[in-house]
Coordinates of C-alpha atoms and ligand atoms in Angstrom, one line a residue:
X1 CA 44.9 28.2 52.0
X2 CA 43.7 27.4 48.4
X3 CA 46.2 24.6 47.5
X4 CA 48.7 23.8 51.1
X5 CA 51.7 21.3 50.9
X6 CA 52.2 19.8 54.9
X7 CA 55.6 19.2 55.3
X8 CA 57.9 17.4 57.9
X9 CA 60.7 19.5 58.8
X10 CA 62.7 17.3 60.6
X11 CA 63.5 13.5 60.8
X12 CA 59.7 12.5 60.8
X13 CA 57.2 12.3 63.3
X14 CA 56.5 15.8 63.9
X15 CA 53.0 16.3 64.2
X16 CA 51.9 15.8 60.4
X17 CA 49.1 13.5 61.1
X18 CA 47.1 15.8 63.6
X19 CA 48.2 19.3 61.5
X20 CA 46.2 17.2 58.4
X21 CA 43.2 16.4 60.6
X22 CA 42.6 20.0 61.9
X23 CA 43.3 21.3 58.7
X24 CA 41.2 18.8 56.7
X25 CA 38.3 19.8 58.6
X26 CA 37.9 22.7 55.8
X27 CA 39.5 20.8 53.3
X28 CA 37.7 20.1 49.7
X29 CA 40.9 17.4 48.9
X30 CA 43.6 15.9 50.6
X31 CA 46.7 13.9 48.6
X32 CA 49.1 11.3 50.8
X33 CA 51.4 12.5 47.7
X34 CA 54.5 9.8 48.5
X35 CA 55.6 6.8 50.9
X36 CA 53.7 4.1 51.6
X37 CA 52.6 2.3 55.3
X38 CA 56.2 3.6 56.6
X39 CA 53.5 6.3 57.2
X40 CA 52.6 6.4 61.0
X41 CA 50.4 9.8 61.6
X42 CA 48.7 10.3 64.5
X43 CA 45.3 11.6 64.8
X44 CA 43.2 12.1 68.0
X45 CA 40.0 13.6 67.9
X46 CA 36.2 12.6 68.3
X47 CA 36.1 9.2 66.6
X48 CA 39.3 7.8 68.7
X49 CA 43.1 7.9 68.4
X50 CA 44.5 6.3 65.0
X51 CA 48.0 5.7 63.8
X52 CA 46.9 6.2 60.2
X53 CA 49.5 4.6 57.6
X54 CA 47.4 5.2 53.9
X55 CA 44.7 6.9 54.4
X56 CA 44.7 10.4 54.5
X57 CA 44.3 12.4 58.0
X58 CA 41.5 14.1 56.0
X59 CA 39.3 11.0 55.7
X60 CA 37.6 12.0 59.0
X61 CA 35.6 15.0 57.5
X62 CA 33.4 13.0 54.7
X63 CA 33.0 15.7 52.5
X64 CA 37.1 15.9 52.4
X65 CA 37.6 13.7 49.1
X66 CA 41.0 11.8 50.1
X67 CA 43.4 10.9 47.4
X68 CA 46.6 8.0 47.9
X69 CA 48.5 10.0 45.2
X70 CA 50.5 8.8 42.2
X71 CA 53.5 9.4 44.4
X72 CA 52.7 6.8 46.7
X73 CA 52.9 3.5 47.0
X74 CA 50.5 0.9 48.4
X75 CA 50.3 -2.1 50.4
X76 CA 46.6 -3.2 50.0
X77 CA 46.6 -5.6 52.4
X78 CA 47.2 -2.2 54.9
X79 CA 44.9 -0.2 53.8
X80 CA 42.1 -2.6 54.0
X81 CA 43.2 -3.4 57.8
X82 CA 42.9 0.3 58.4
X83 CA 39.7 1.3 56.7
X84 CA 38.0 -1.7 58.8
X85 CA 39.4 0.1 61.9
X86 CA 38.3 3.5 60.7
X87 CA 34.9 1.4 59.8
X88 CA 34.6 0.3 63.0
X89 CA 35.1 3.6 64.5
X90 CA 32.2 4.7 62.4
X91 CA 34.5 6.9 60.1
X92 CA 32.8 7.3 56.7
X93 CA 35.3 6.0 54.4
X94 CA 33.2 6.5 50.9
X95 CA 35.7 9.2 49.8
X96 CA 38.7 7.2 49.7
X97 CA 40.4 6.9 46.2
X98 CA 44.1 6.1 45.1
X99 CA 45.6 7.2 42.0
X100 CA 46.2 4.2 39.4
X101 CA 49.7 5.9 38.9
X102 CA 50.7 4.5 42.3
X103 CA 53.0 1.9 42.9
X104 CA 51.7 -1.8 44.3
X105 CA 54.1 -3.2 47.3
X106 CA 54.0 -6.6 47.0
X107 CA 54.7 -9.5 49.8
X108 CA 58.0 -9.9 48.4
X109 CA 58.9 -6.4 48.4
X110 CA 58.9 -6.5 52.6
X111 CA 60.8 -9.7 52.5
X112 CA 63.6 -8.1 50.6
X113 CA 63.4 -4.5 52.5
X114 CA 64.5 -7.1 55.9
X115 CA 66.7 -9.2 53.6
X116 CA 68.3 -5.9 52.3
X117 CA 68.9 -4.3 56.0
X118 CA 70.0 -7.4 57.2
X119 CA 72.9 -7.8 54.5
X120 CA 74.1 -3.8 55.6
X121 CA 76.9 -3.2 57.6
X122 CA 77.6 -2.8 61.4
X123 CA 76.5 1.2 61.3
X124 CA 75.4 1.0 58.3
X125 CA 72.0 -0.1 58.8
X126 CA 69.1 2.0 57.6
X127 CA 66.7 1.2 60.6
X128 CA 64.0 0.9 57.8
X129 CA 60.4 0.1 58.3
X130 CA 60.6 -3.1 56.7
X131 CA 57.5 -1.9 55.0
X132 CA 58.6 -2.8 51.1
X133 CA 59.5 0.8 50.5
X134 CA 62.9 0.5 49.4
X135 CA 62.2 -2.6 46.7
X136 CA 59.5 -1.4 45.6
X137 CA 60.3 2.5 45.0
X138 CA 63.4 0.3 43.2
X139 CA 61.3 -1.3 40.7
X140 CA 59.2 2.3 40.0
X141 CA 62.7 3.5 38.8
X142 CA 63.9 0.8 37.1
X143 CA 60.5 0.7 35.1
X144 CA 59.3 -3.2 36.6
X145 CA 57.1 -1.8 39.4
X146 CA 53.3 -3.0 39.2
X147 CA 50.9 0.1 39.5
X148 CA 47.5 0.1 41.1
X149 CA 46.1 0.7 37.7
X150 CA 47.4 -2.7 36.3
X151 CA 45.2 -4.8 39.1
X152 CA 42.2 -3.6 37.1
X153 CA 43.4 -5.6 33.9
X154 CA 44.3 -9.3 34.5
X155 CA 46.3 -9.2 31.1
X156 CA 48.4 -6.4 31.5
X157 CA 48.6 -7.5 35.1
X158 CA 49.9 -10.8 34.2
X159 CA 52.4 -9.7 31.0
X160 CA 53.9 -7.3 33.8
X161 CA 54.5 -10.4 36.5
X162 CA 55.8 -12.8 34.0
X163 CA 58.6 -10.1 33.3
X164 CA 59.1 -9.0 36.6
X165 CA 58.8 -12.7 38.8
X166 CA 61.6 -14.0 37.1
X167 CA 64.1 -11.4 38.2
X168 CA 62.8 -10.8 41.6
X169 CA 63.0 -14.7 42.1
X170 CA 66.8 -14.6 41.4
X171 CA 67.2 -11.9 44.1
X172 CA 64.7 -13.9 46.7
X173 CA 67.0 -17.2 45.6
X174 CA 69.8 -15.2 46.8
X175 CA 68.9 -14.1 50.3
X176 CA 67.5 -17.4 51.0
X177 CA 63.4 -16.5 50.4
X178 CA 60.9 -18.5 49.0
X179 CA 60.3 -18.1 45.1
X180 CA 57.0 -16.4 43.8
X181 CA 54.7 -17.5 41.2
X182 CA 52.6 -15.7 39.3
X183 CA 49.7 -17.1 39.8
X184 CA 49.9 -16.1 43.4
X185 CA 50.4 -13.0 43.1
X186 CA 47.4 -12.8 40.0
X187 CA 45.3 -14.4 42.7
X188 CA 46.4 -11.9 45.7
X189 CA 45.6 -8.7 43.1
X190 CA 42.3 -10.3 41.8
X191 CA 41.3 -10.3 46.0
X192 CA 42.4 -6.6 45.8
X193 CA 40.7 -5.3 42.9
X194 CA 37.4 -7.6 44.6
X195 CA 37.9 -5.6 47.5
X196 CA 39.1 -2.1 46.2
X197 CA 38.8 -1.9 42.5
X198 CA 36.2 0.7 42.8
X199 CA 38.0 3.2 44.6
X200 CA 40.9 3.2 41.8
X201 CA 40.8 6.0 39.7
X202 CA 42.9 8.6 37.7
X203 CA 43.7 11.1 40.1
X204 CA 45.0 13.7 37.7
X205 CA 41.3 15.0 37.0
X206 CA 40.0 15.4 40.1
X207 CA 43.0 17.2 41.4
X208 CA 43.1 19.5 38.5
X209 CA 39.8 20.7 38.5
X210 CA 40.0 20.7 42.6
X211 CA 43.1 23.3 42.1
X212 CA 41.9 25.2 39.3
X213 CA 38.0 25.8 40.9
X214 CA 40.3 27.2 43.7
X215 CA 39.3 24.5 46.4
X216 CA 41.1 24.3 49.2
X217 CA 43.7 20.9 49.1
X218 CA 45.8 19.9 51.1
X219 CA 49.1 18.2 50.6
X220 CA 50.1 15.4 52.7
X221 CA 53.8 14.3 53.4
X222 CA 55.3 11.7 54.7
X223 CA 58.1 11.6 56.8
X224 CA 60.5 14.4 56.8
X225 CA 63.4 16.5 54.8
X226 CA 66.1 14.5 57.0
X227 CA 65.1 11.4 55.5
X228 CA 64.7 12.8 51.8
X229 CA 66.2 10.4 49.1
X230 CA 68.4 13.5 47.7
X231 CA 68.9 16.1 50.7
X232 CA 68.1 13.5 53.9
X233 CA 71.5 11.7 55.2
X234 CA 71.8 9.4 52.3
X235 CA 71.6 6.0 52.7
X236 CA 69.6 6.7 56.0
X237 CA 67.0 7.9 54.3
X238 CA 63.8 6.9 52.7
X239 CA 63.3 6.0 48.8
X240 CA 60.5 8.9 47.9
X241 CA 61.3 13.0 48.5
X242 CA 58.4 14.0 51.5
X243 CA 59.9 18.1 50.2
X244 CA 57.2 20.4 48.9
X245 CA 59.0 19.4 45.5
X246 CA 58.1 16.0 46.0
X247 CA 54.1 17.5 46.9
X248 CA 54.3 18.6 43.4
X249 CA 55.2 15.5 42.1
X250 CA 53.4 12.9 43.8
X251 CA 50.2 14.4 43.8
X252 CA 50.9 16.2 39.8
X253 CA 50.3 19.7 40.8
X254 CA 52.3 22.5 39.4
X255 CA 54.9 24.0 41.5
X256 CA 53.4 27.4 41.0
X257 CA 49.7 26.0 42.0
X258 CA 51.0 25.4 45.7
X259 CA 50.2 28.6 47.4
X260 CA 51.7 27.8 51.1
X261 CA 54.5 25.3 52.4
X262 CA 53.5 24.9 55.8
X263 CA 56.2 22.7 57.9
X264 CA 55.7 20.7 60.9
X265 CA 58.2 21.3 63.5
X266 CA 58.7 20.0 66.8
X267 CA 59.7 21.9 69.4
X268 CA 62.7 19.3 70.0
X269 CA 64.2 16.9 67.7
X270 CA 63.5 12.9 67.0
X271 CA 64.8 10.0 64.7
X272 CA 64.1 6.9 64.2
X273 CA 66.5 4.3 62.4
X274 CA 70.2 5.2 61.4
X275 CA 72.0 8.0 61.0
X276 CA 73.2 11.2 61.9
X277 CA 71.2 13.0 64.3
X278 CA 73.8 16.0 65.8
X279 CA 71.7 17.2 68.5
X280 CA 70.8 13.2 69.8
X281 CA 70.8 13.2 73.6
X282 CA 72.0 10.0 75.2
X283 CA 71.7 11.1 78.6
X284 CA 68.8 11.5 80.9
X285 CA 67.1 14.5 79.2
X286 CA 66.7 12.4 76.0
X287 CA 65.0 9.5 78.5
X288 CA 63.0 12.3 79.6
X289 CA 61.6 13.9 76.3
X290 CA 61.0 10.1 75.2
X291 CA 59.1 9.7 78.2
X292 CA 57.0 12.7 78.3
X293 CA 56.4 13.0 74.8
X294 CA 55.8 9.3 74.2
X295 CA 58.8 9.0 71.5
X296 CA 57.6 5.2 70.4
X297 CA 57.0 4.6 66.8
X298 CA 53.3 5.0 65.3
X299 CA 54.2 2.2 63.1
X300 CA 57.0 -0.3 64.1
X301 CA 57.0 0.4 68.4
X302 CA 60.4 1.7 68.3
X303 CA 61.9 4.0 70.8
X304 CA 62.6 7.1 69.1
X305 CA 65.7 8.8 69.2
X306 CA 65.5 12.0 70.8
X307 CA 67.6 15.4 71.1
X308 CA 67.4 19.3 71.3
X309 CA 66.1 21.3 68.5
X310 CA 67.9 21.2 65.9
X311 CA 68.2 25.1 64.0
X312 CA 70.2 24.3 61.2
X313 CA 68.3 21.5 60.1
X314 CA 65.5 23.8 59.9
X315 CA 66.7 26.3 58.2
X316 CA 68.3 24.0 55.7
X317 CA 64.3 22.6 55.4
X318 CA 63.0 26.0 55.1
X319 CA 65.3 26.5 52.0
X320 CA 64.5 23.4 50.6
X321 CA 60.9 23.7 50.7
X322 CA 60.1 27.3 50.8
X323 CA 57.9 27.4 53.8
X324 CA 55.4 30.0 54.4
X325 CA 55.3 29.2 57.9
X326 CA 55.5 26.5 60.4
X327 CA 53.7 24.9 62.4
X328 CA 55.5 23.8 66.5
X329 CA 54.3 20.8 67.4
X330 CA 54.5 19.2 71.0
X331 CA 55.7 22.5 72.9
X332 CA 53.5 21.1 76.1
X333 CA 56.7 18.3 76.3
X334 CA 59.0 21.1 77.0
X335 CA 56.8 22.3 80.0
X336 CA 59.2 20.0 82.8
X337 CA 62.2 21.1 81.9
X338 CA 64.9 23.6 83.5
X339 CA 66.6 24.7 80.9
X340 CA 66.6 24.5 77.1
X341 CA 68.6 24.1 74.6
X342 CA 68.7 25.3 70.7
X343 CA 71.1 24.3 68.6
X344 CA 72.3 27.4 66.3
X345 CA 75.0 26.0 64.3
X346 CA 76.9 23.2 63.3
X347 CA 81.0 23.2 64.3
X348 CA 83.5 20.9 61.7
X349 CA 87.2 21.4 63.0
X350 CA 87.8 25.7 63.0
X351 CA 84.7 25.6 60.7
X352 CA 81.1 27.0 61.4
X353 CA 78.3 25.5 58.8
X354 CA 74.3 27.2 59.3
X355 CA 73.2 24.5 56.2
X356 CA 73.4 20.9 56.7
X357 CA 76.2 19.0 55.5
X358 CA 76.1 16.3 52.9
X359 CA 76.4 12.9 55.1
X360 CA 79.6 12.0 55.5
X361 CA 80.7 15.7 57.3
X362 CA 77.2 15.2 59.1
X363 CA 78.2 12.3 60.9
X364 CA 81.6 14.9 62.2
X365 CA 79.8 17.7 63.2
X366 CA 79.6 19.6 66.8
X367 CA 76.2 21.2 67.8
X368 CA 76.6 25.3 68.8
X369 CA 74.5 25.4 71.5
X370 CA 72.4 28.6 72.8
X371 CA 70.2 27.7 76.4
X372 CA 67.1 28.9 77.2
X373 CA 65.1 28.8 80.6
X374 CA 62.2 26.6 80.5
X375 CA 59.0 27.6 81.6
X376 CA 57.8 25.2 83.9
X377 CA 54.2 25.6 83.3
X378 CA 51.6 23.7 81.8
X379 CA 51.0 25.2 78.7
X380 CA 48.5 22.2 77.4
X381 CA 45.1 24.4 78.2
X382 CA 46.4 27.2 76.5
X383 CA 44.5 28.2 73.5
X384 CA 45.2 31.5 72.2
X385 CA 49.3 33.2 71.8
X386 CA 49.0 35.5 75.2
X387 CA 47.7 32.1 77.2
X388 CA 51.8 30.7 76.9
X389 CA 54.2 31.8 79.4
X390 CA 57.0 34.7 78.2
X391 CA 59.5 32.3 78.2
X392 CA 57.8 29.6 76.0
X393 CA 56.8 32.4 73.8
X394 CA 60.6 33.6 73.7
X395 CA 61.2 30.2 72.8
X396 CA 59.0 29.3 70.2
X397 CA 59.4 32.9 68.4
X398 CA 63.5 32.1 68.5
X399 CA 62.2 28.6 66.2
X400 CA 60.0 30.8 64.1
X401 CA 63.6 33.0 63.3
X402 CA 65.8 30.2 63.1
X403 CA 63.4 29.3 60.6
X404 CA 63.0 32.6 59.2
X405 CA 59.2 32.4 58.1
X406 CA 56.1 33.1 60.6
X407 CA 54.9 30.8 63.2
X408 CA 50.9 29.9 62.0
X409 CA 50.2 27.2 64.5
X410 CA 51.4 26.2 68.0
X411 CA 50.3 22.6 69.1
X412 CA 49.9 21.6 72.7
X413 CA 48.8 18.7 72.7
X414 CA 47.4 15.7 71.1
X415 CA 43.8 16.3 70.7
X416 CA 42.6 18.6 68.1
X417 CA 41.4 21.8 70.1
X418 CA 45.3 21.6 72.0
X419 CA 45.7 24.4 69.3
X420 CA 46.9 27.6 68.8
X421 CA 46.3 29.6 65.8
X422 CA 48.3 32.8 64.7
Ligands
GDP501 P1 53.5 12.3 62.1 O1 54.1 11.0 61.6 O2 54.3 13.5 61.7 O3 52.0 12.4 61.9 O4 53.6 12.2 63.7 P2 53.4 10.9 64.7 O5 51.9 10.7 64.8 O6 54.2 9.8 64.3 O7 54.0 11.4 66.0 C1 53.5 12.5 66.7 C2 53.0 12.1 68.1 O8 52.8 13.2 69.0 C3 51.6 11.4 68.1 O9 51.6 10.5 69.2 C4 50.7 12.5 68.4 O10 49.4 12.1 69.0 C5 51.5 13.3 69.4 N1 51.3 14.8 69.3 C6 51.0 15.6 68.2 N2 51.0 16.9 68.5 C7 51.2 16.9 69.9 C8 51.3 18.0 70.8 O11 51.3 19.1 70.5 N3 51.6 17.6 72.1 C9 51.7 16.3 72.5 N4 52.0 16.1 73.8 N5 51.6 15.3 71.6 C10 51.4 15.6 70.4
IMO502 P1 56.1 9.4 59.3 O1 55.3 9.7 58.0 C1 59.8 8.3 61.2 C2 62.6 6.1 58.7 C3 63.0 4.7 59.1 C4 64.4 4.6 58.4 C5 64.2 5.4 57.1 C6 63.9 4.5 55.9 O2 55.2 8.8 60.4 O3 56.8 10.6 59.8 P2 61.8 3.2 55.1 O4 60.9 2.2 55.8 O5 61.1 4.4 54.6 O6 62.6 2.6 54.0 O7 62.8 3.7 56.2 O8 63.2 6.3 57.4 N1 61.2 6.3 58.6 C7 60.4 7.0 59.4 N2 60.8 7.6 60.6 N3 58.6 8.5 60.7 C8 58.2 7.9 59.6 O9 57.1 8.2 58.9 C9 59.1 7.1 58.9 N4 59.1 6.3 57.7 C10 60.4 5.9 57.6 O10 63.1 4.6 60.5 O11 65.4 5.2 59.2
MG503 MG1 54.8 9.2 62.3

């Protein structure tokens, strides 16, 4: 491994969350390296099943040192609620730190991510989390944000709010919120630093020496390539970039430090919120996949979208990222179905496209369908390659081309033995 970036392939949702935790067992460090609580990542093992928002999936091995990277951002008020639940699960939480590079969501920044989605369009709605992450990845680039560091000095902290209250007020004025003061929000940050202070640190030396003692780190993403702010299906997409180029970034490692890009795939497609989403089935086989494979959000409840596997899109992510292999995530779902199908290609009017299409010819495009048998088997006590049926082998090796890198895990289920390792 030495230094592993854990991407999502697809439109999110694909299995990051319990990749992280198996792979954290033998993990020195692990970086959350951008997004904020839109973050819902599933883990399921000894301690209990978690919808982890902040804290890294690593946190469950205490020796793992787990890092909220400068590319993130944070709402404190989450990540106290969650390490009281991980508390209470008896998870040792001492080696939780968060970058002072990192970004502070503030109450008002959720109020104007619902204010901001309510003002869109008919169909132009972003289906966002509501989470803050839009205004406040806004302020970052427009050089007002508030960063975890400046709750650890009152003066800084309040010279920053006095220049930034003022304009946000003007934009809560008009959509109709309540105004801010600063003294509120001094008061709210001096309850955060009480509570969290300590864990504040700069992450740039622990992650240097981790990388260049040649521990083993792992990367954590966030979401997935669909929803990038550049190559995702702009404006349906988040405000960060979860791409292995984003890993780099968020958690200030060197592009040539990252030895292996491995991305989470699932062995069918989902999406959640707005947007293009070419292999979306509407019909009783998407009820079905939703069904089996429990396609509710980790964070907000909502159904997920859900659709064939999409081939393109992964090839397009496998360009993007330069992955070293993938991991297929939730092939077990698959098991009830007749037939398959893979989607190969994209079809515009007499044209055939194998990359995805900037948004606008997205939202035209025709899937190019191949179908494969299913299996109908239960493949969720298999454990080793030769355990899975031919035909879900067939299948899963026909993702591993389409992708064009080597399969290195096949998941089969939630818990964290329902592995296979190649
Ligand atoms: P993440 O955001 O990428 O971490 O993924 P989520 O946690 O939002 O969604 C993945 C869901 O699928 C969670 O409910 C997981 O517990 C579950 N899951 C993960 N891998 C498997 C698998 O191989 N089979 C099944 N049936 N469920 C899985
Ligand atoms: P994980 O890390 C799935 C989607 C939202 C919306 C768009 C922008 O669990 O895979 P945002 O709140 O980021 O401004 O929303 O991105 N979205 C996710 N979809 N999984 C997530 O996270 C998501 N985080 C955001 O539905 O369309
Ligand atoms: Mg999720």
């Amino acid at each position: 491994m030495p230094v592993t970036a854990v991407v999502g392939a697809q439109w999110g949702d694909e299995g990051k969350g319990r990749i992280v935790d198996y792979l954290g067992q033998r993990a020195d460090l692990v970086i959350r390296y951008q997004g904020g609580d839109n973050a819902g990542h599933t883990v399921v093992n000894e301690y209990g099943k978690f919808a982890l928002h902040l804290v890294p999936c690593g946190i469950f091995n205490p020796t793992t040192r787990c890092l909220i990277g400068a590319g993130a951002v944070v709402n404190f008020d989450t990540l106290l609620t969650e390490l009281e639940t991980l508390q209470k699960a008896c998870v040792d939480v001492h080696n939780l730190w968060i970058d002072r590079r990192a970004h502070v969501i503030l109450p008002f920044h959720r109020l104007l991510d619902g204010a901001e989605e309510a003002a869109r369009k008919d169909g132009w709605e972003v289906g966002t989390t509501k989470r803050g992450i839009g205004p406040v990845y806004a302020d970052k680039a427009s050089r007002q944000g508030i960063r975890v560091g400046d709750i650890l000095d009152p003066v800084r902290l309040r010279t920053r709010l006095e220049m930034l209250v003022p304009l946000k007020n003007r934009t809560l004025v008009y959509y109709g919120i309540p105004e801010v003061t600063v003294d509120a929000l001094m008061a709210l940050c001096a309850d955060w630093r009480e509570a969290l202070g300590e864990r504040i640190v700069d992450g740039l030396p622990m992650v240097r020496e981790a990388v260049r003692s040649g521990q083993r780190v792992l990367l954590e993403g966030q979401l997935g390539v669909m929803r990038d702010l550049d190559w995702g299906i702009y404006p349906y997409t988040t405000s960060s970039s979860p791409t292995a180029g984003g890993a780099c970034i968020g958690a200030g490692i060197p592009p040539r430090a990252i030895d292996e890009v491995l991305g989470i795939v699932k062995a069918y497609s989902t999406s959640v919120g707005g947007g293009p989403f070419p292999t979306e089935l509407t019909d009783a086989d998407g009820e079905k996949l939703r069904r089996i494979g429990e396609e509710y959000g980790a964070t907000t409840g909502r159904p997920r979208r859900c659709g064939w596997f999409d081939g393109v899109a992964i090839g397009y992510a496998c360009w993007l990222n330069g992955f070293t292999g993938v991991a297929v995530t939730k092939l077990d779902v698959l098991d009830h179905f007749d037939t398959l199908k893979l989607c190969v290609a994209y079809r515009v009017g007499d044209e055939i496209l194998d990359y995805v299409p900037d948004t606008a010819i997205q939202e035209q495009v025709e899937p190019i369908y191949e179908t494969w048998p299913g299996w109908k088997t239960d493949t969720s006590q298999a454990r080793t390659w030769d355990d899975l049926p031919e035909l879900a082998r067939a299948y899963v090796n026909r993702i591993g081309e389409l992708a064009g890198v080597p399969i290195r895990f096949v998941s089969v289920g939630p818990e964290r033995d329902q592995i296979i390792v190649l």
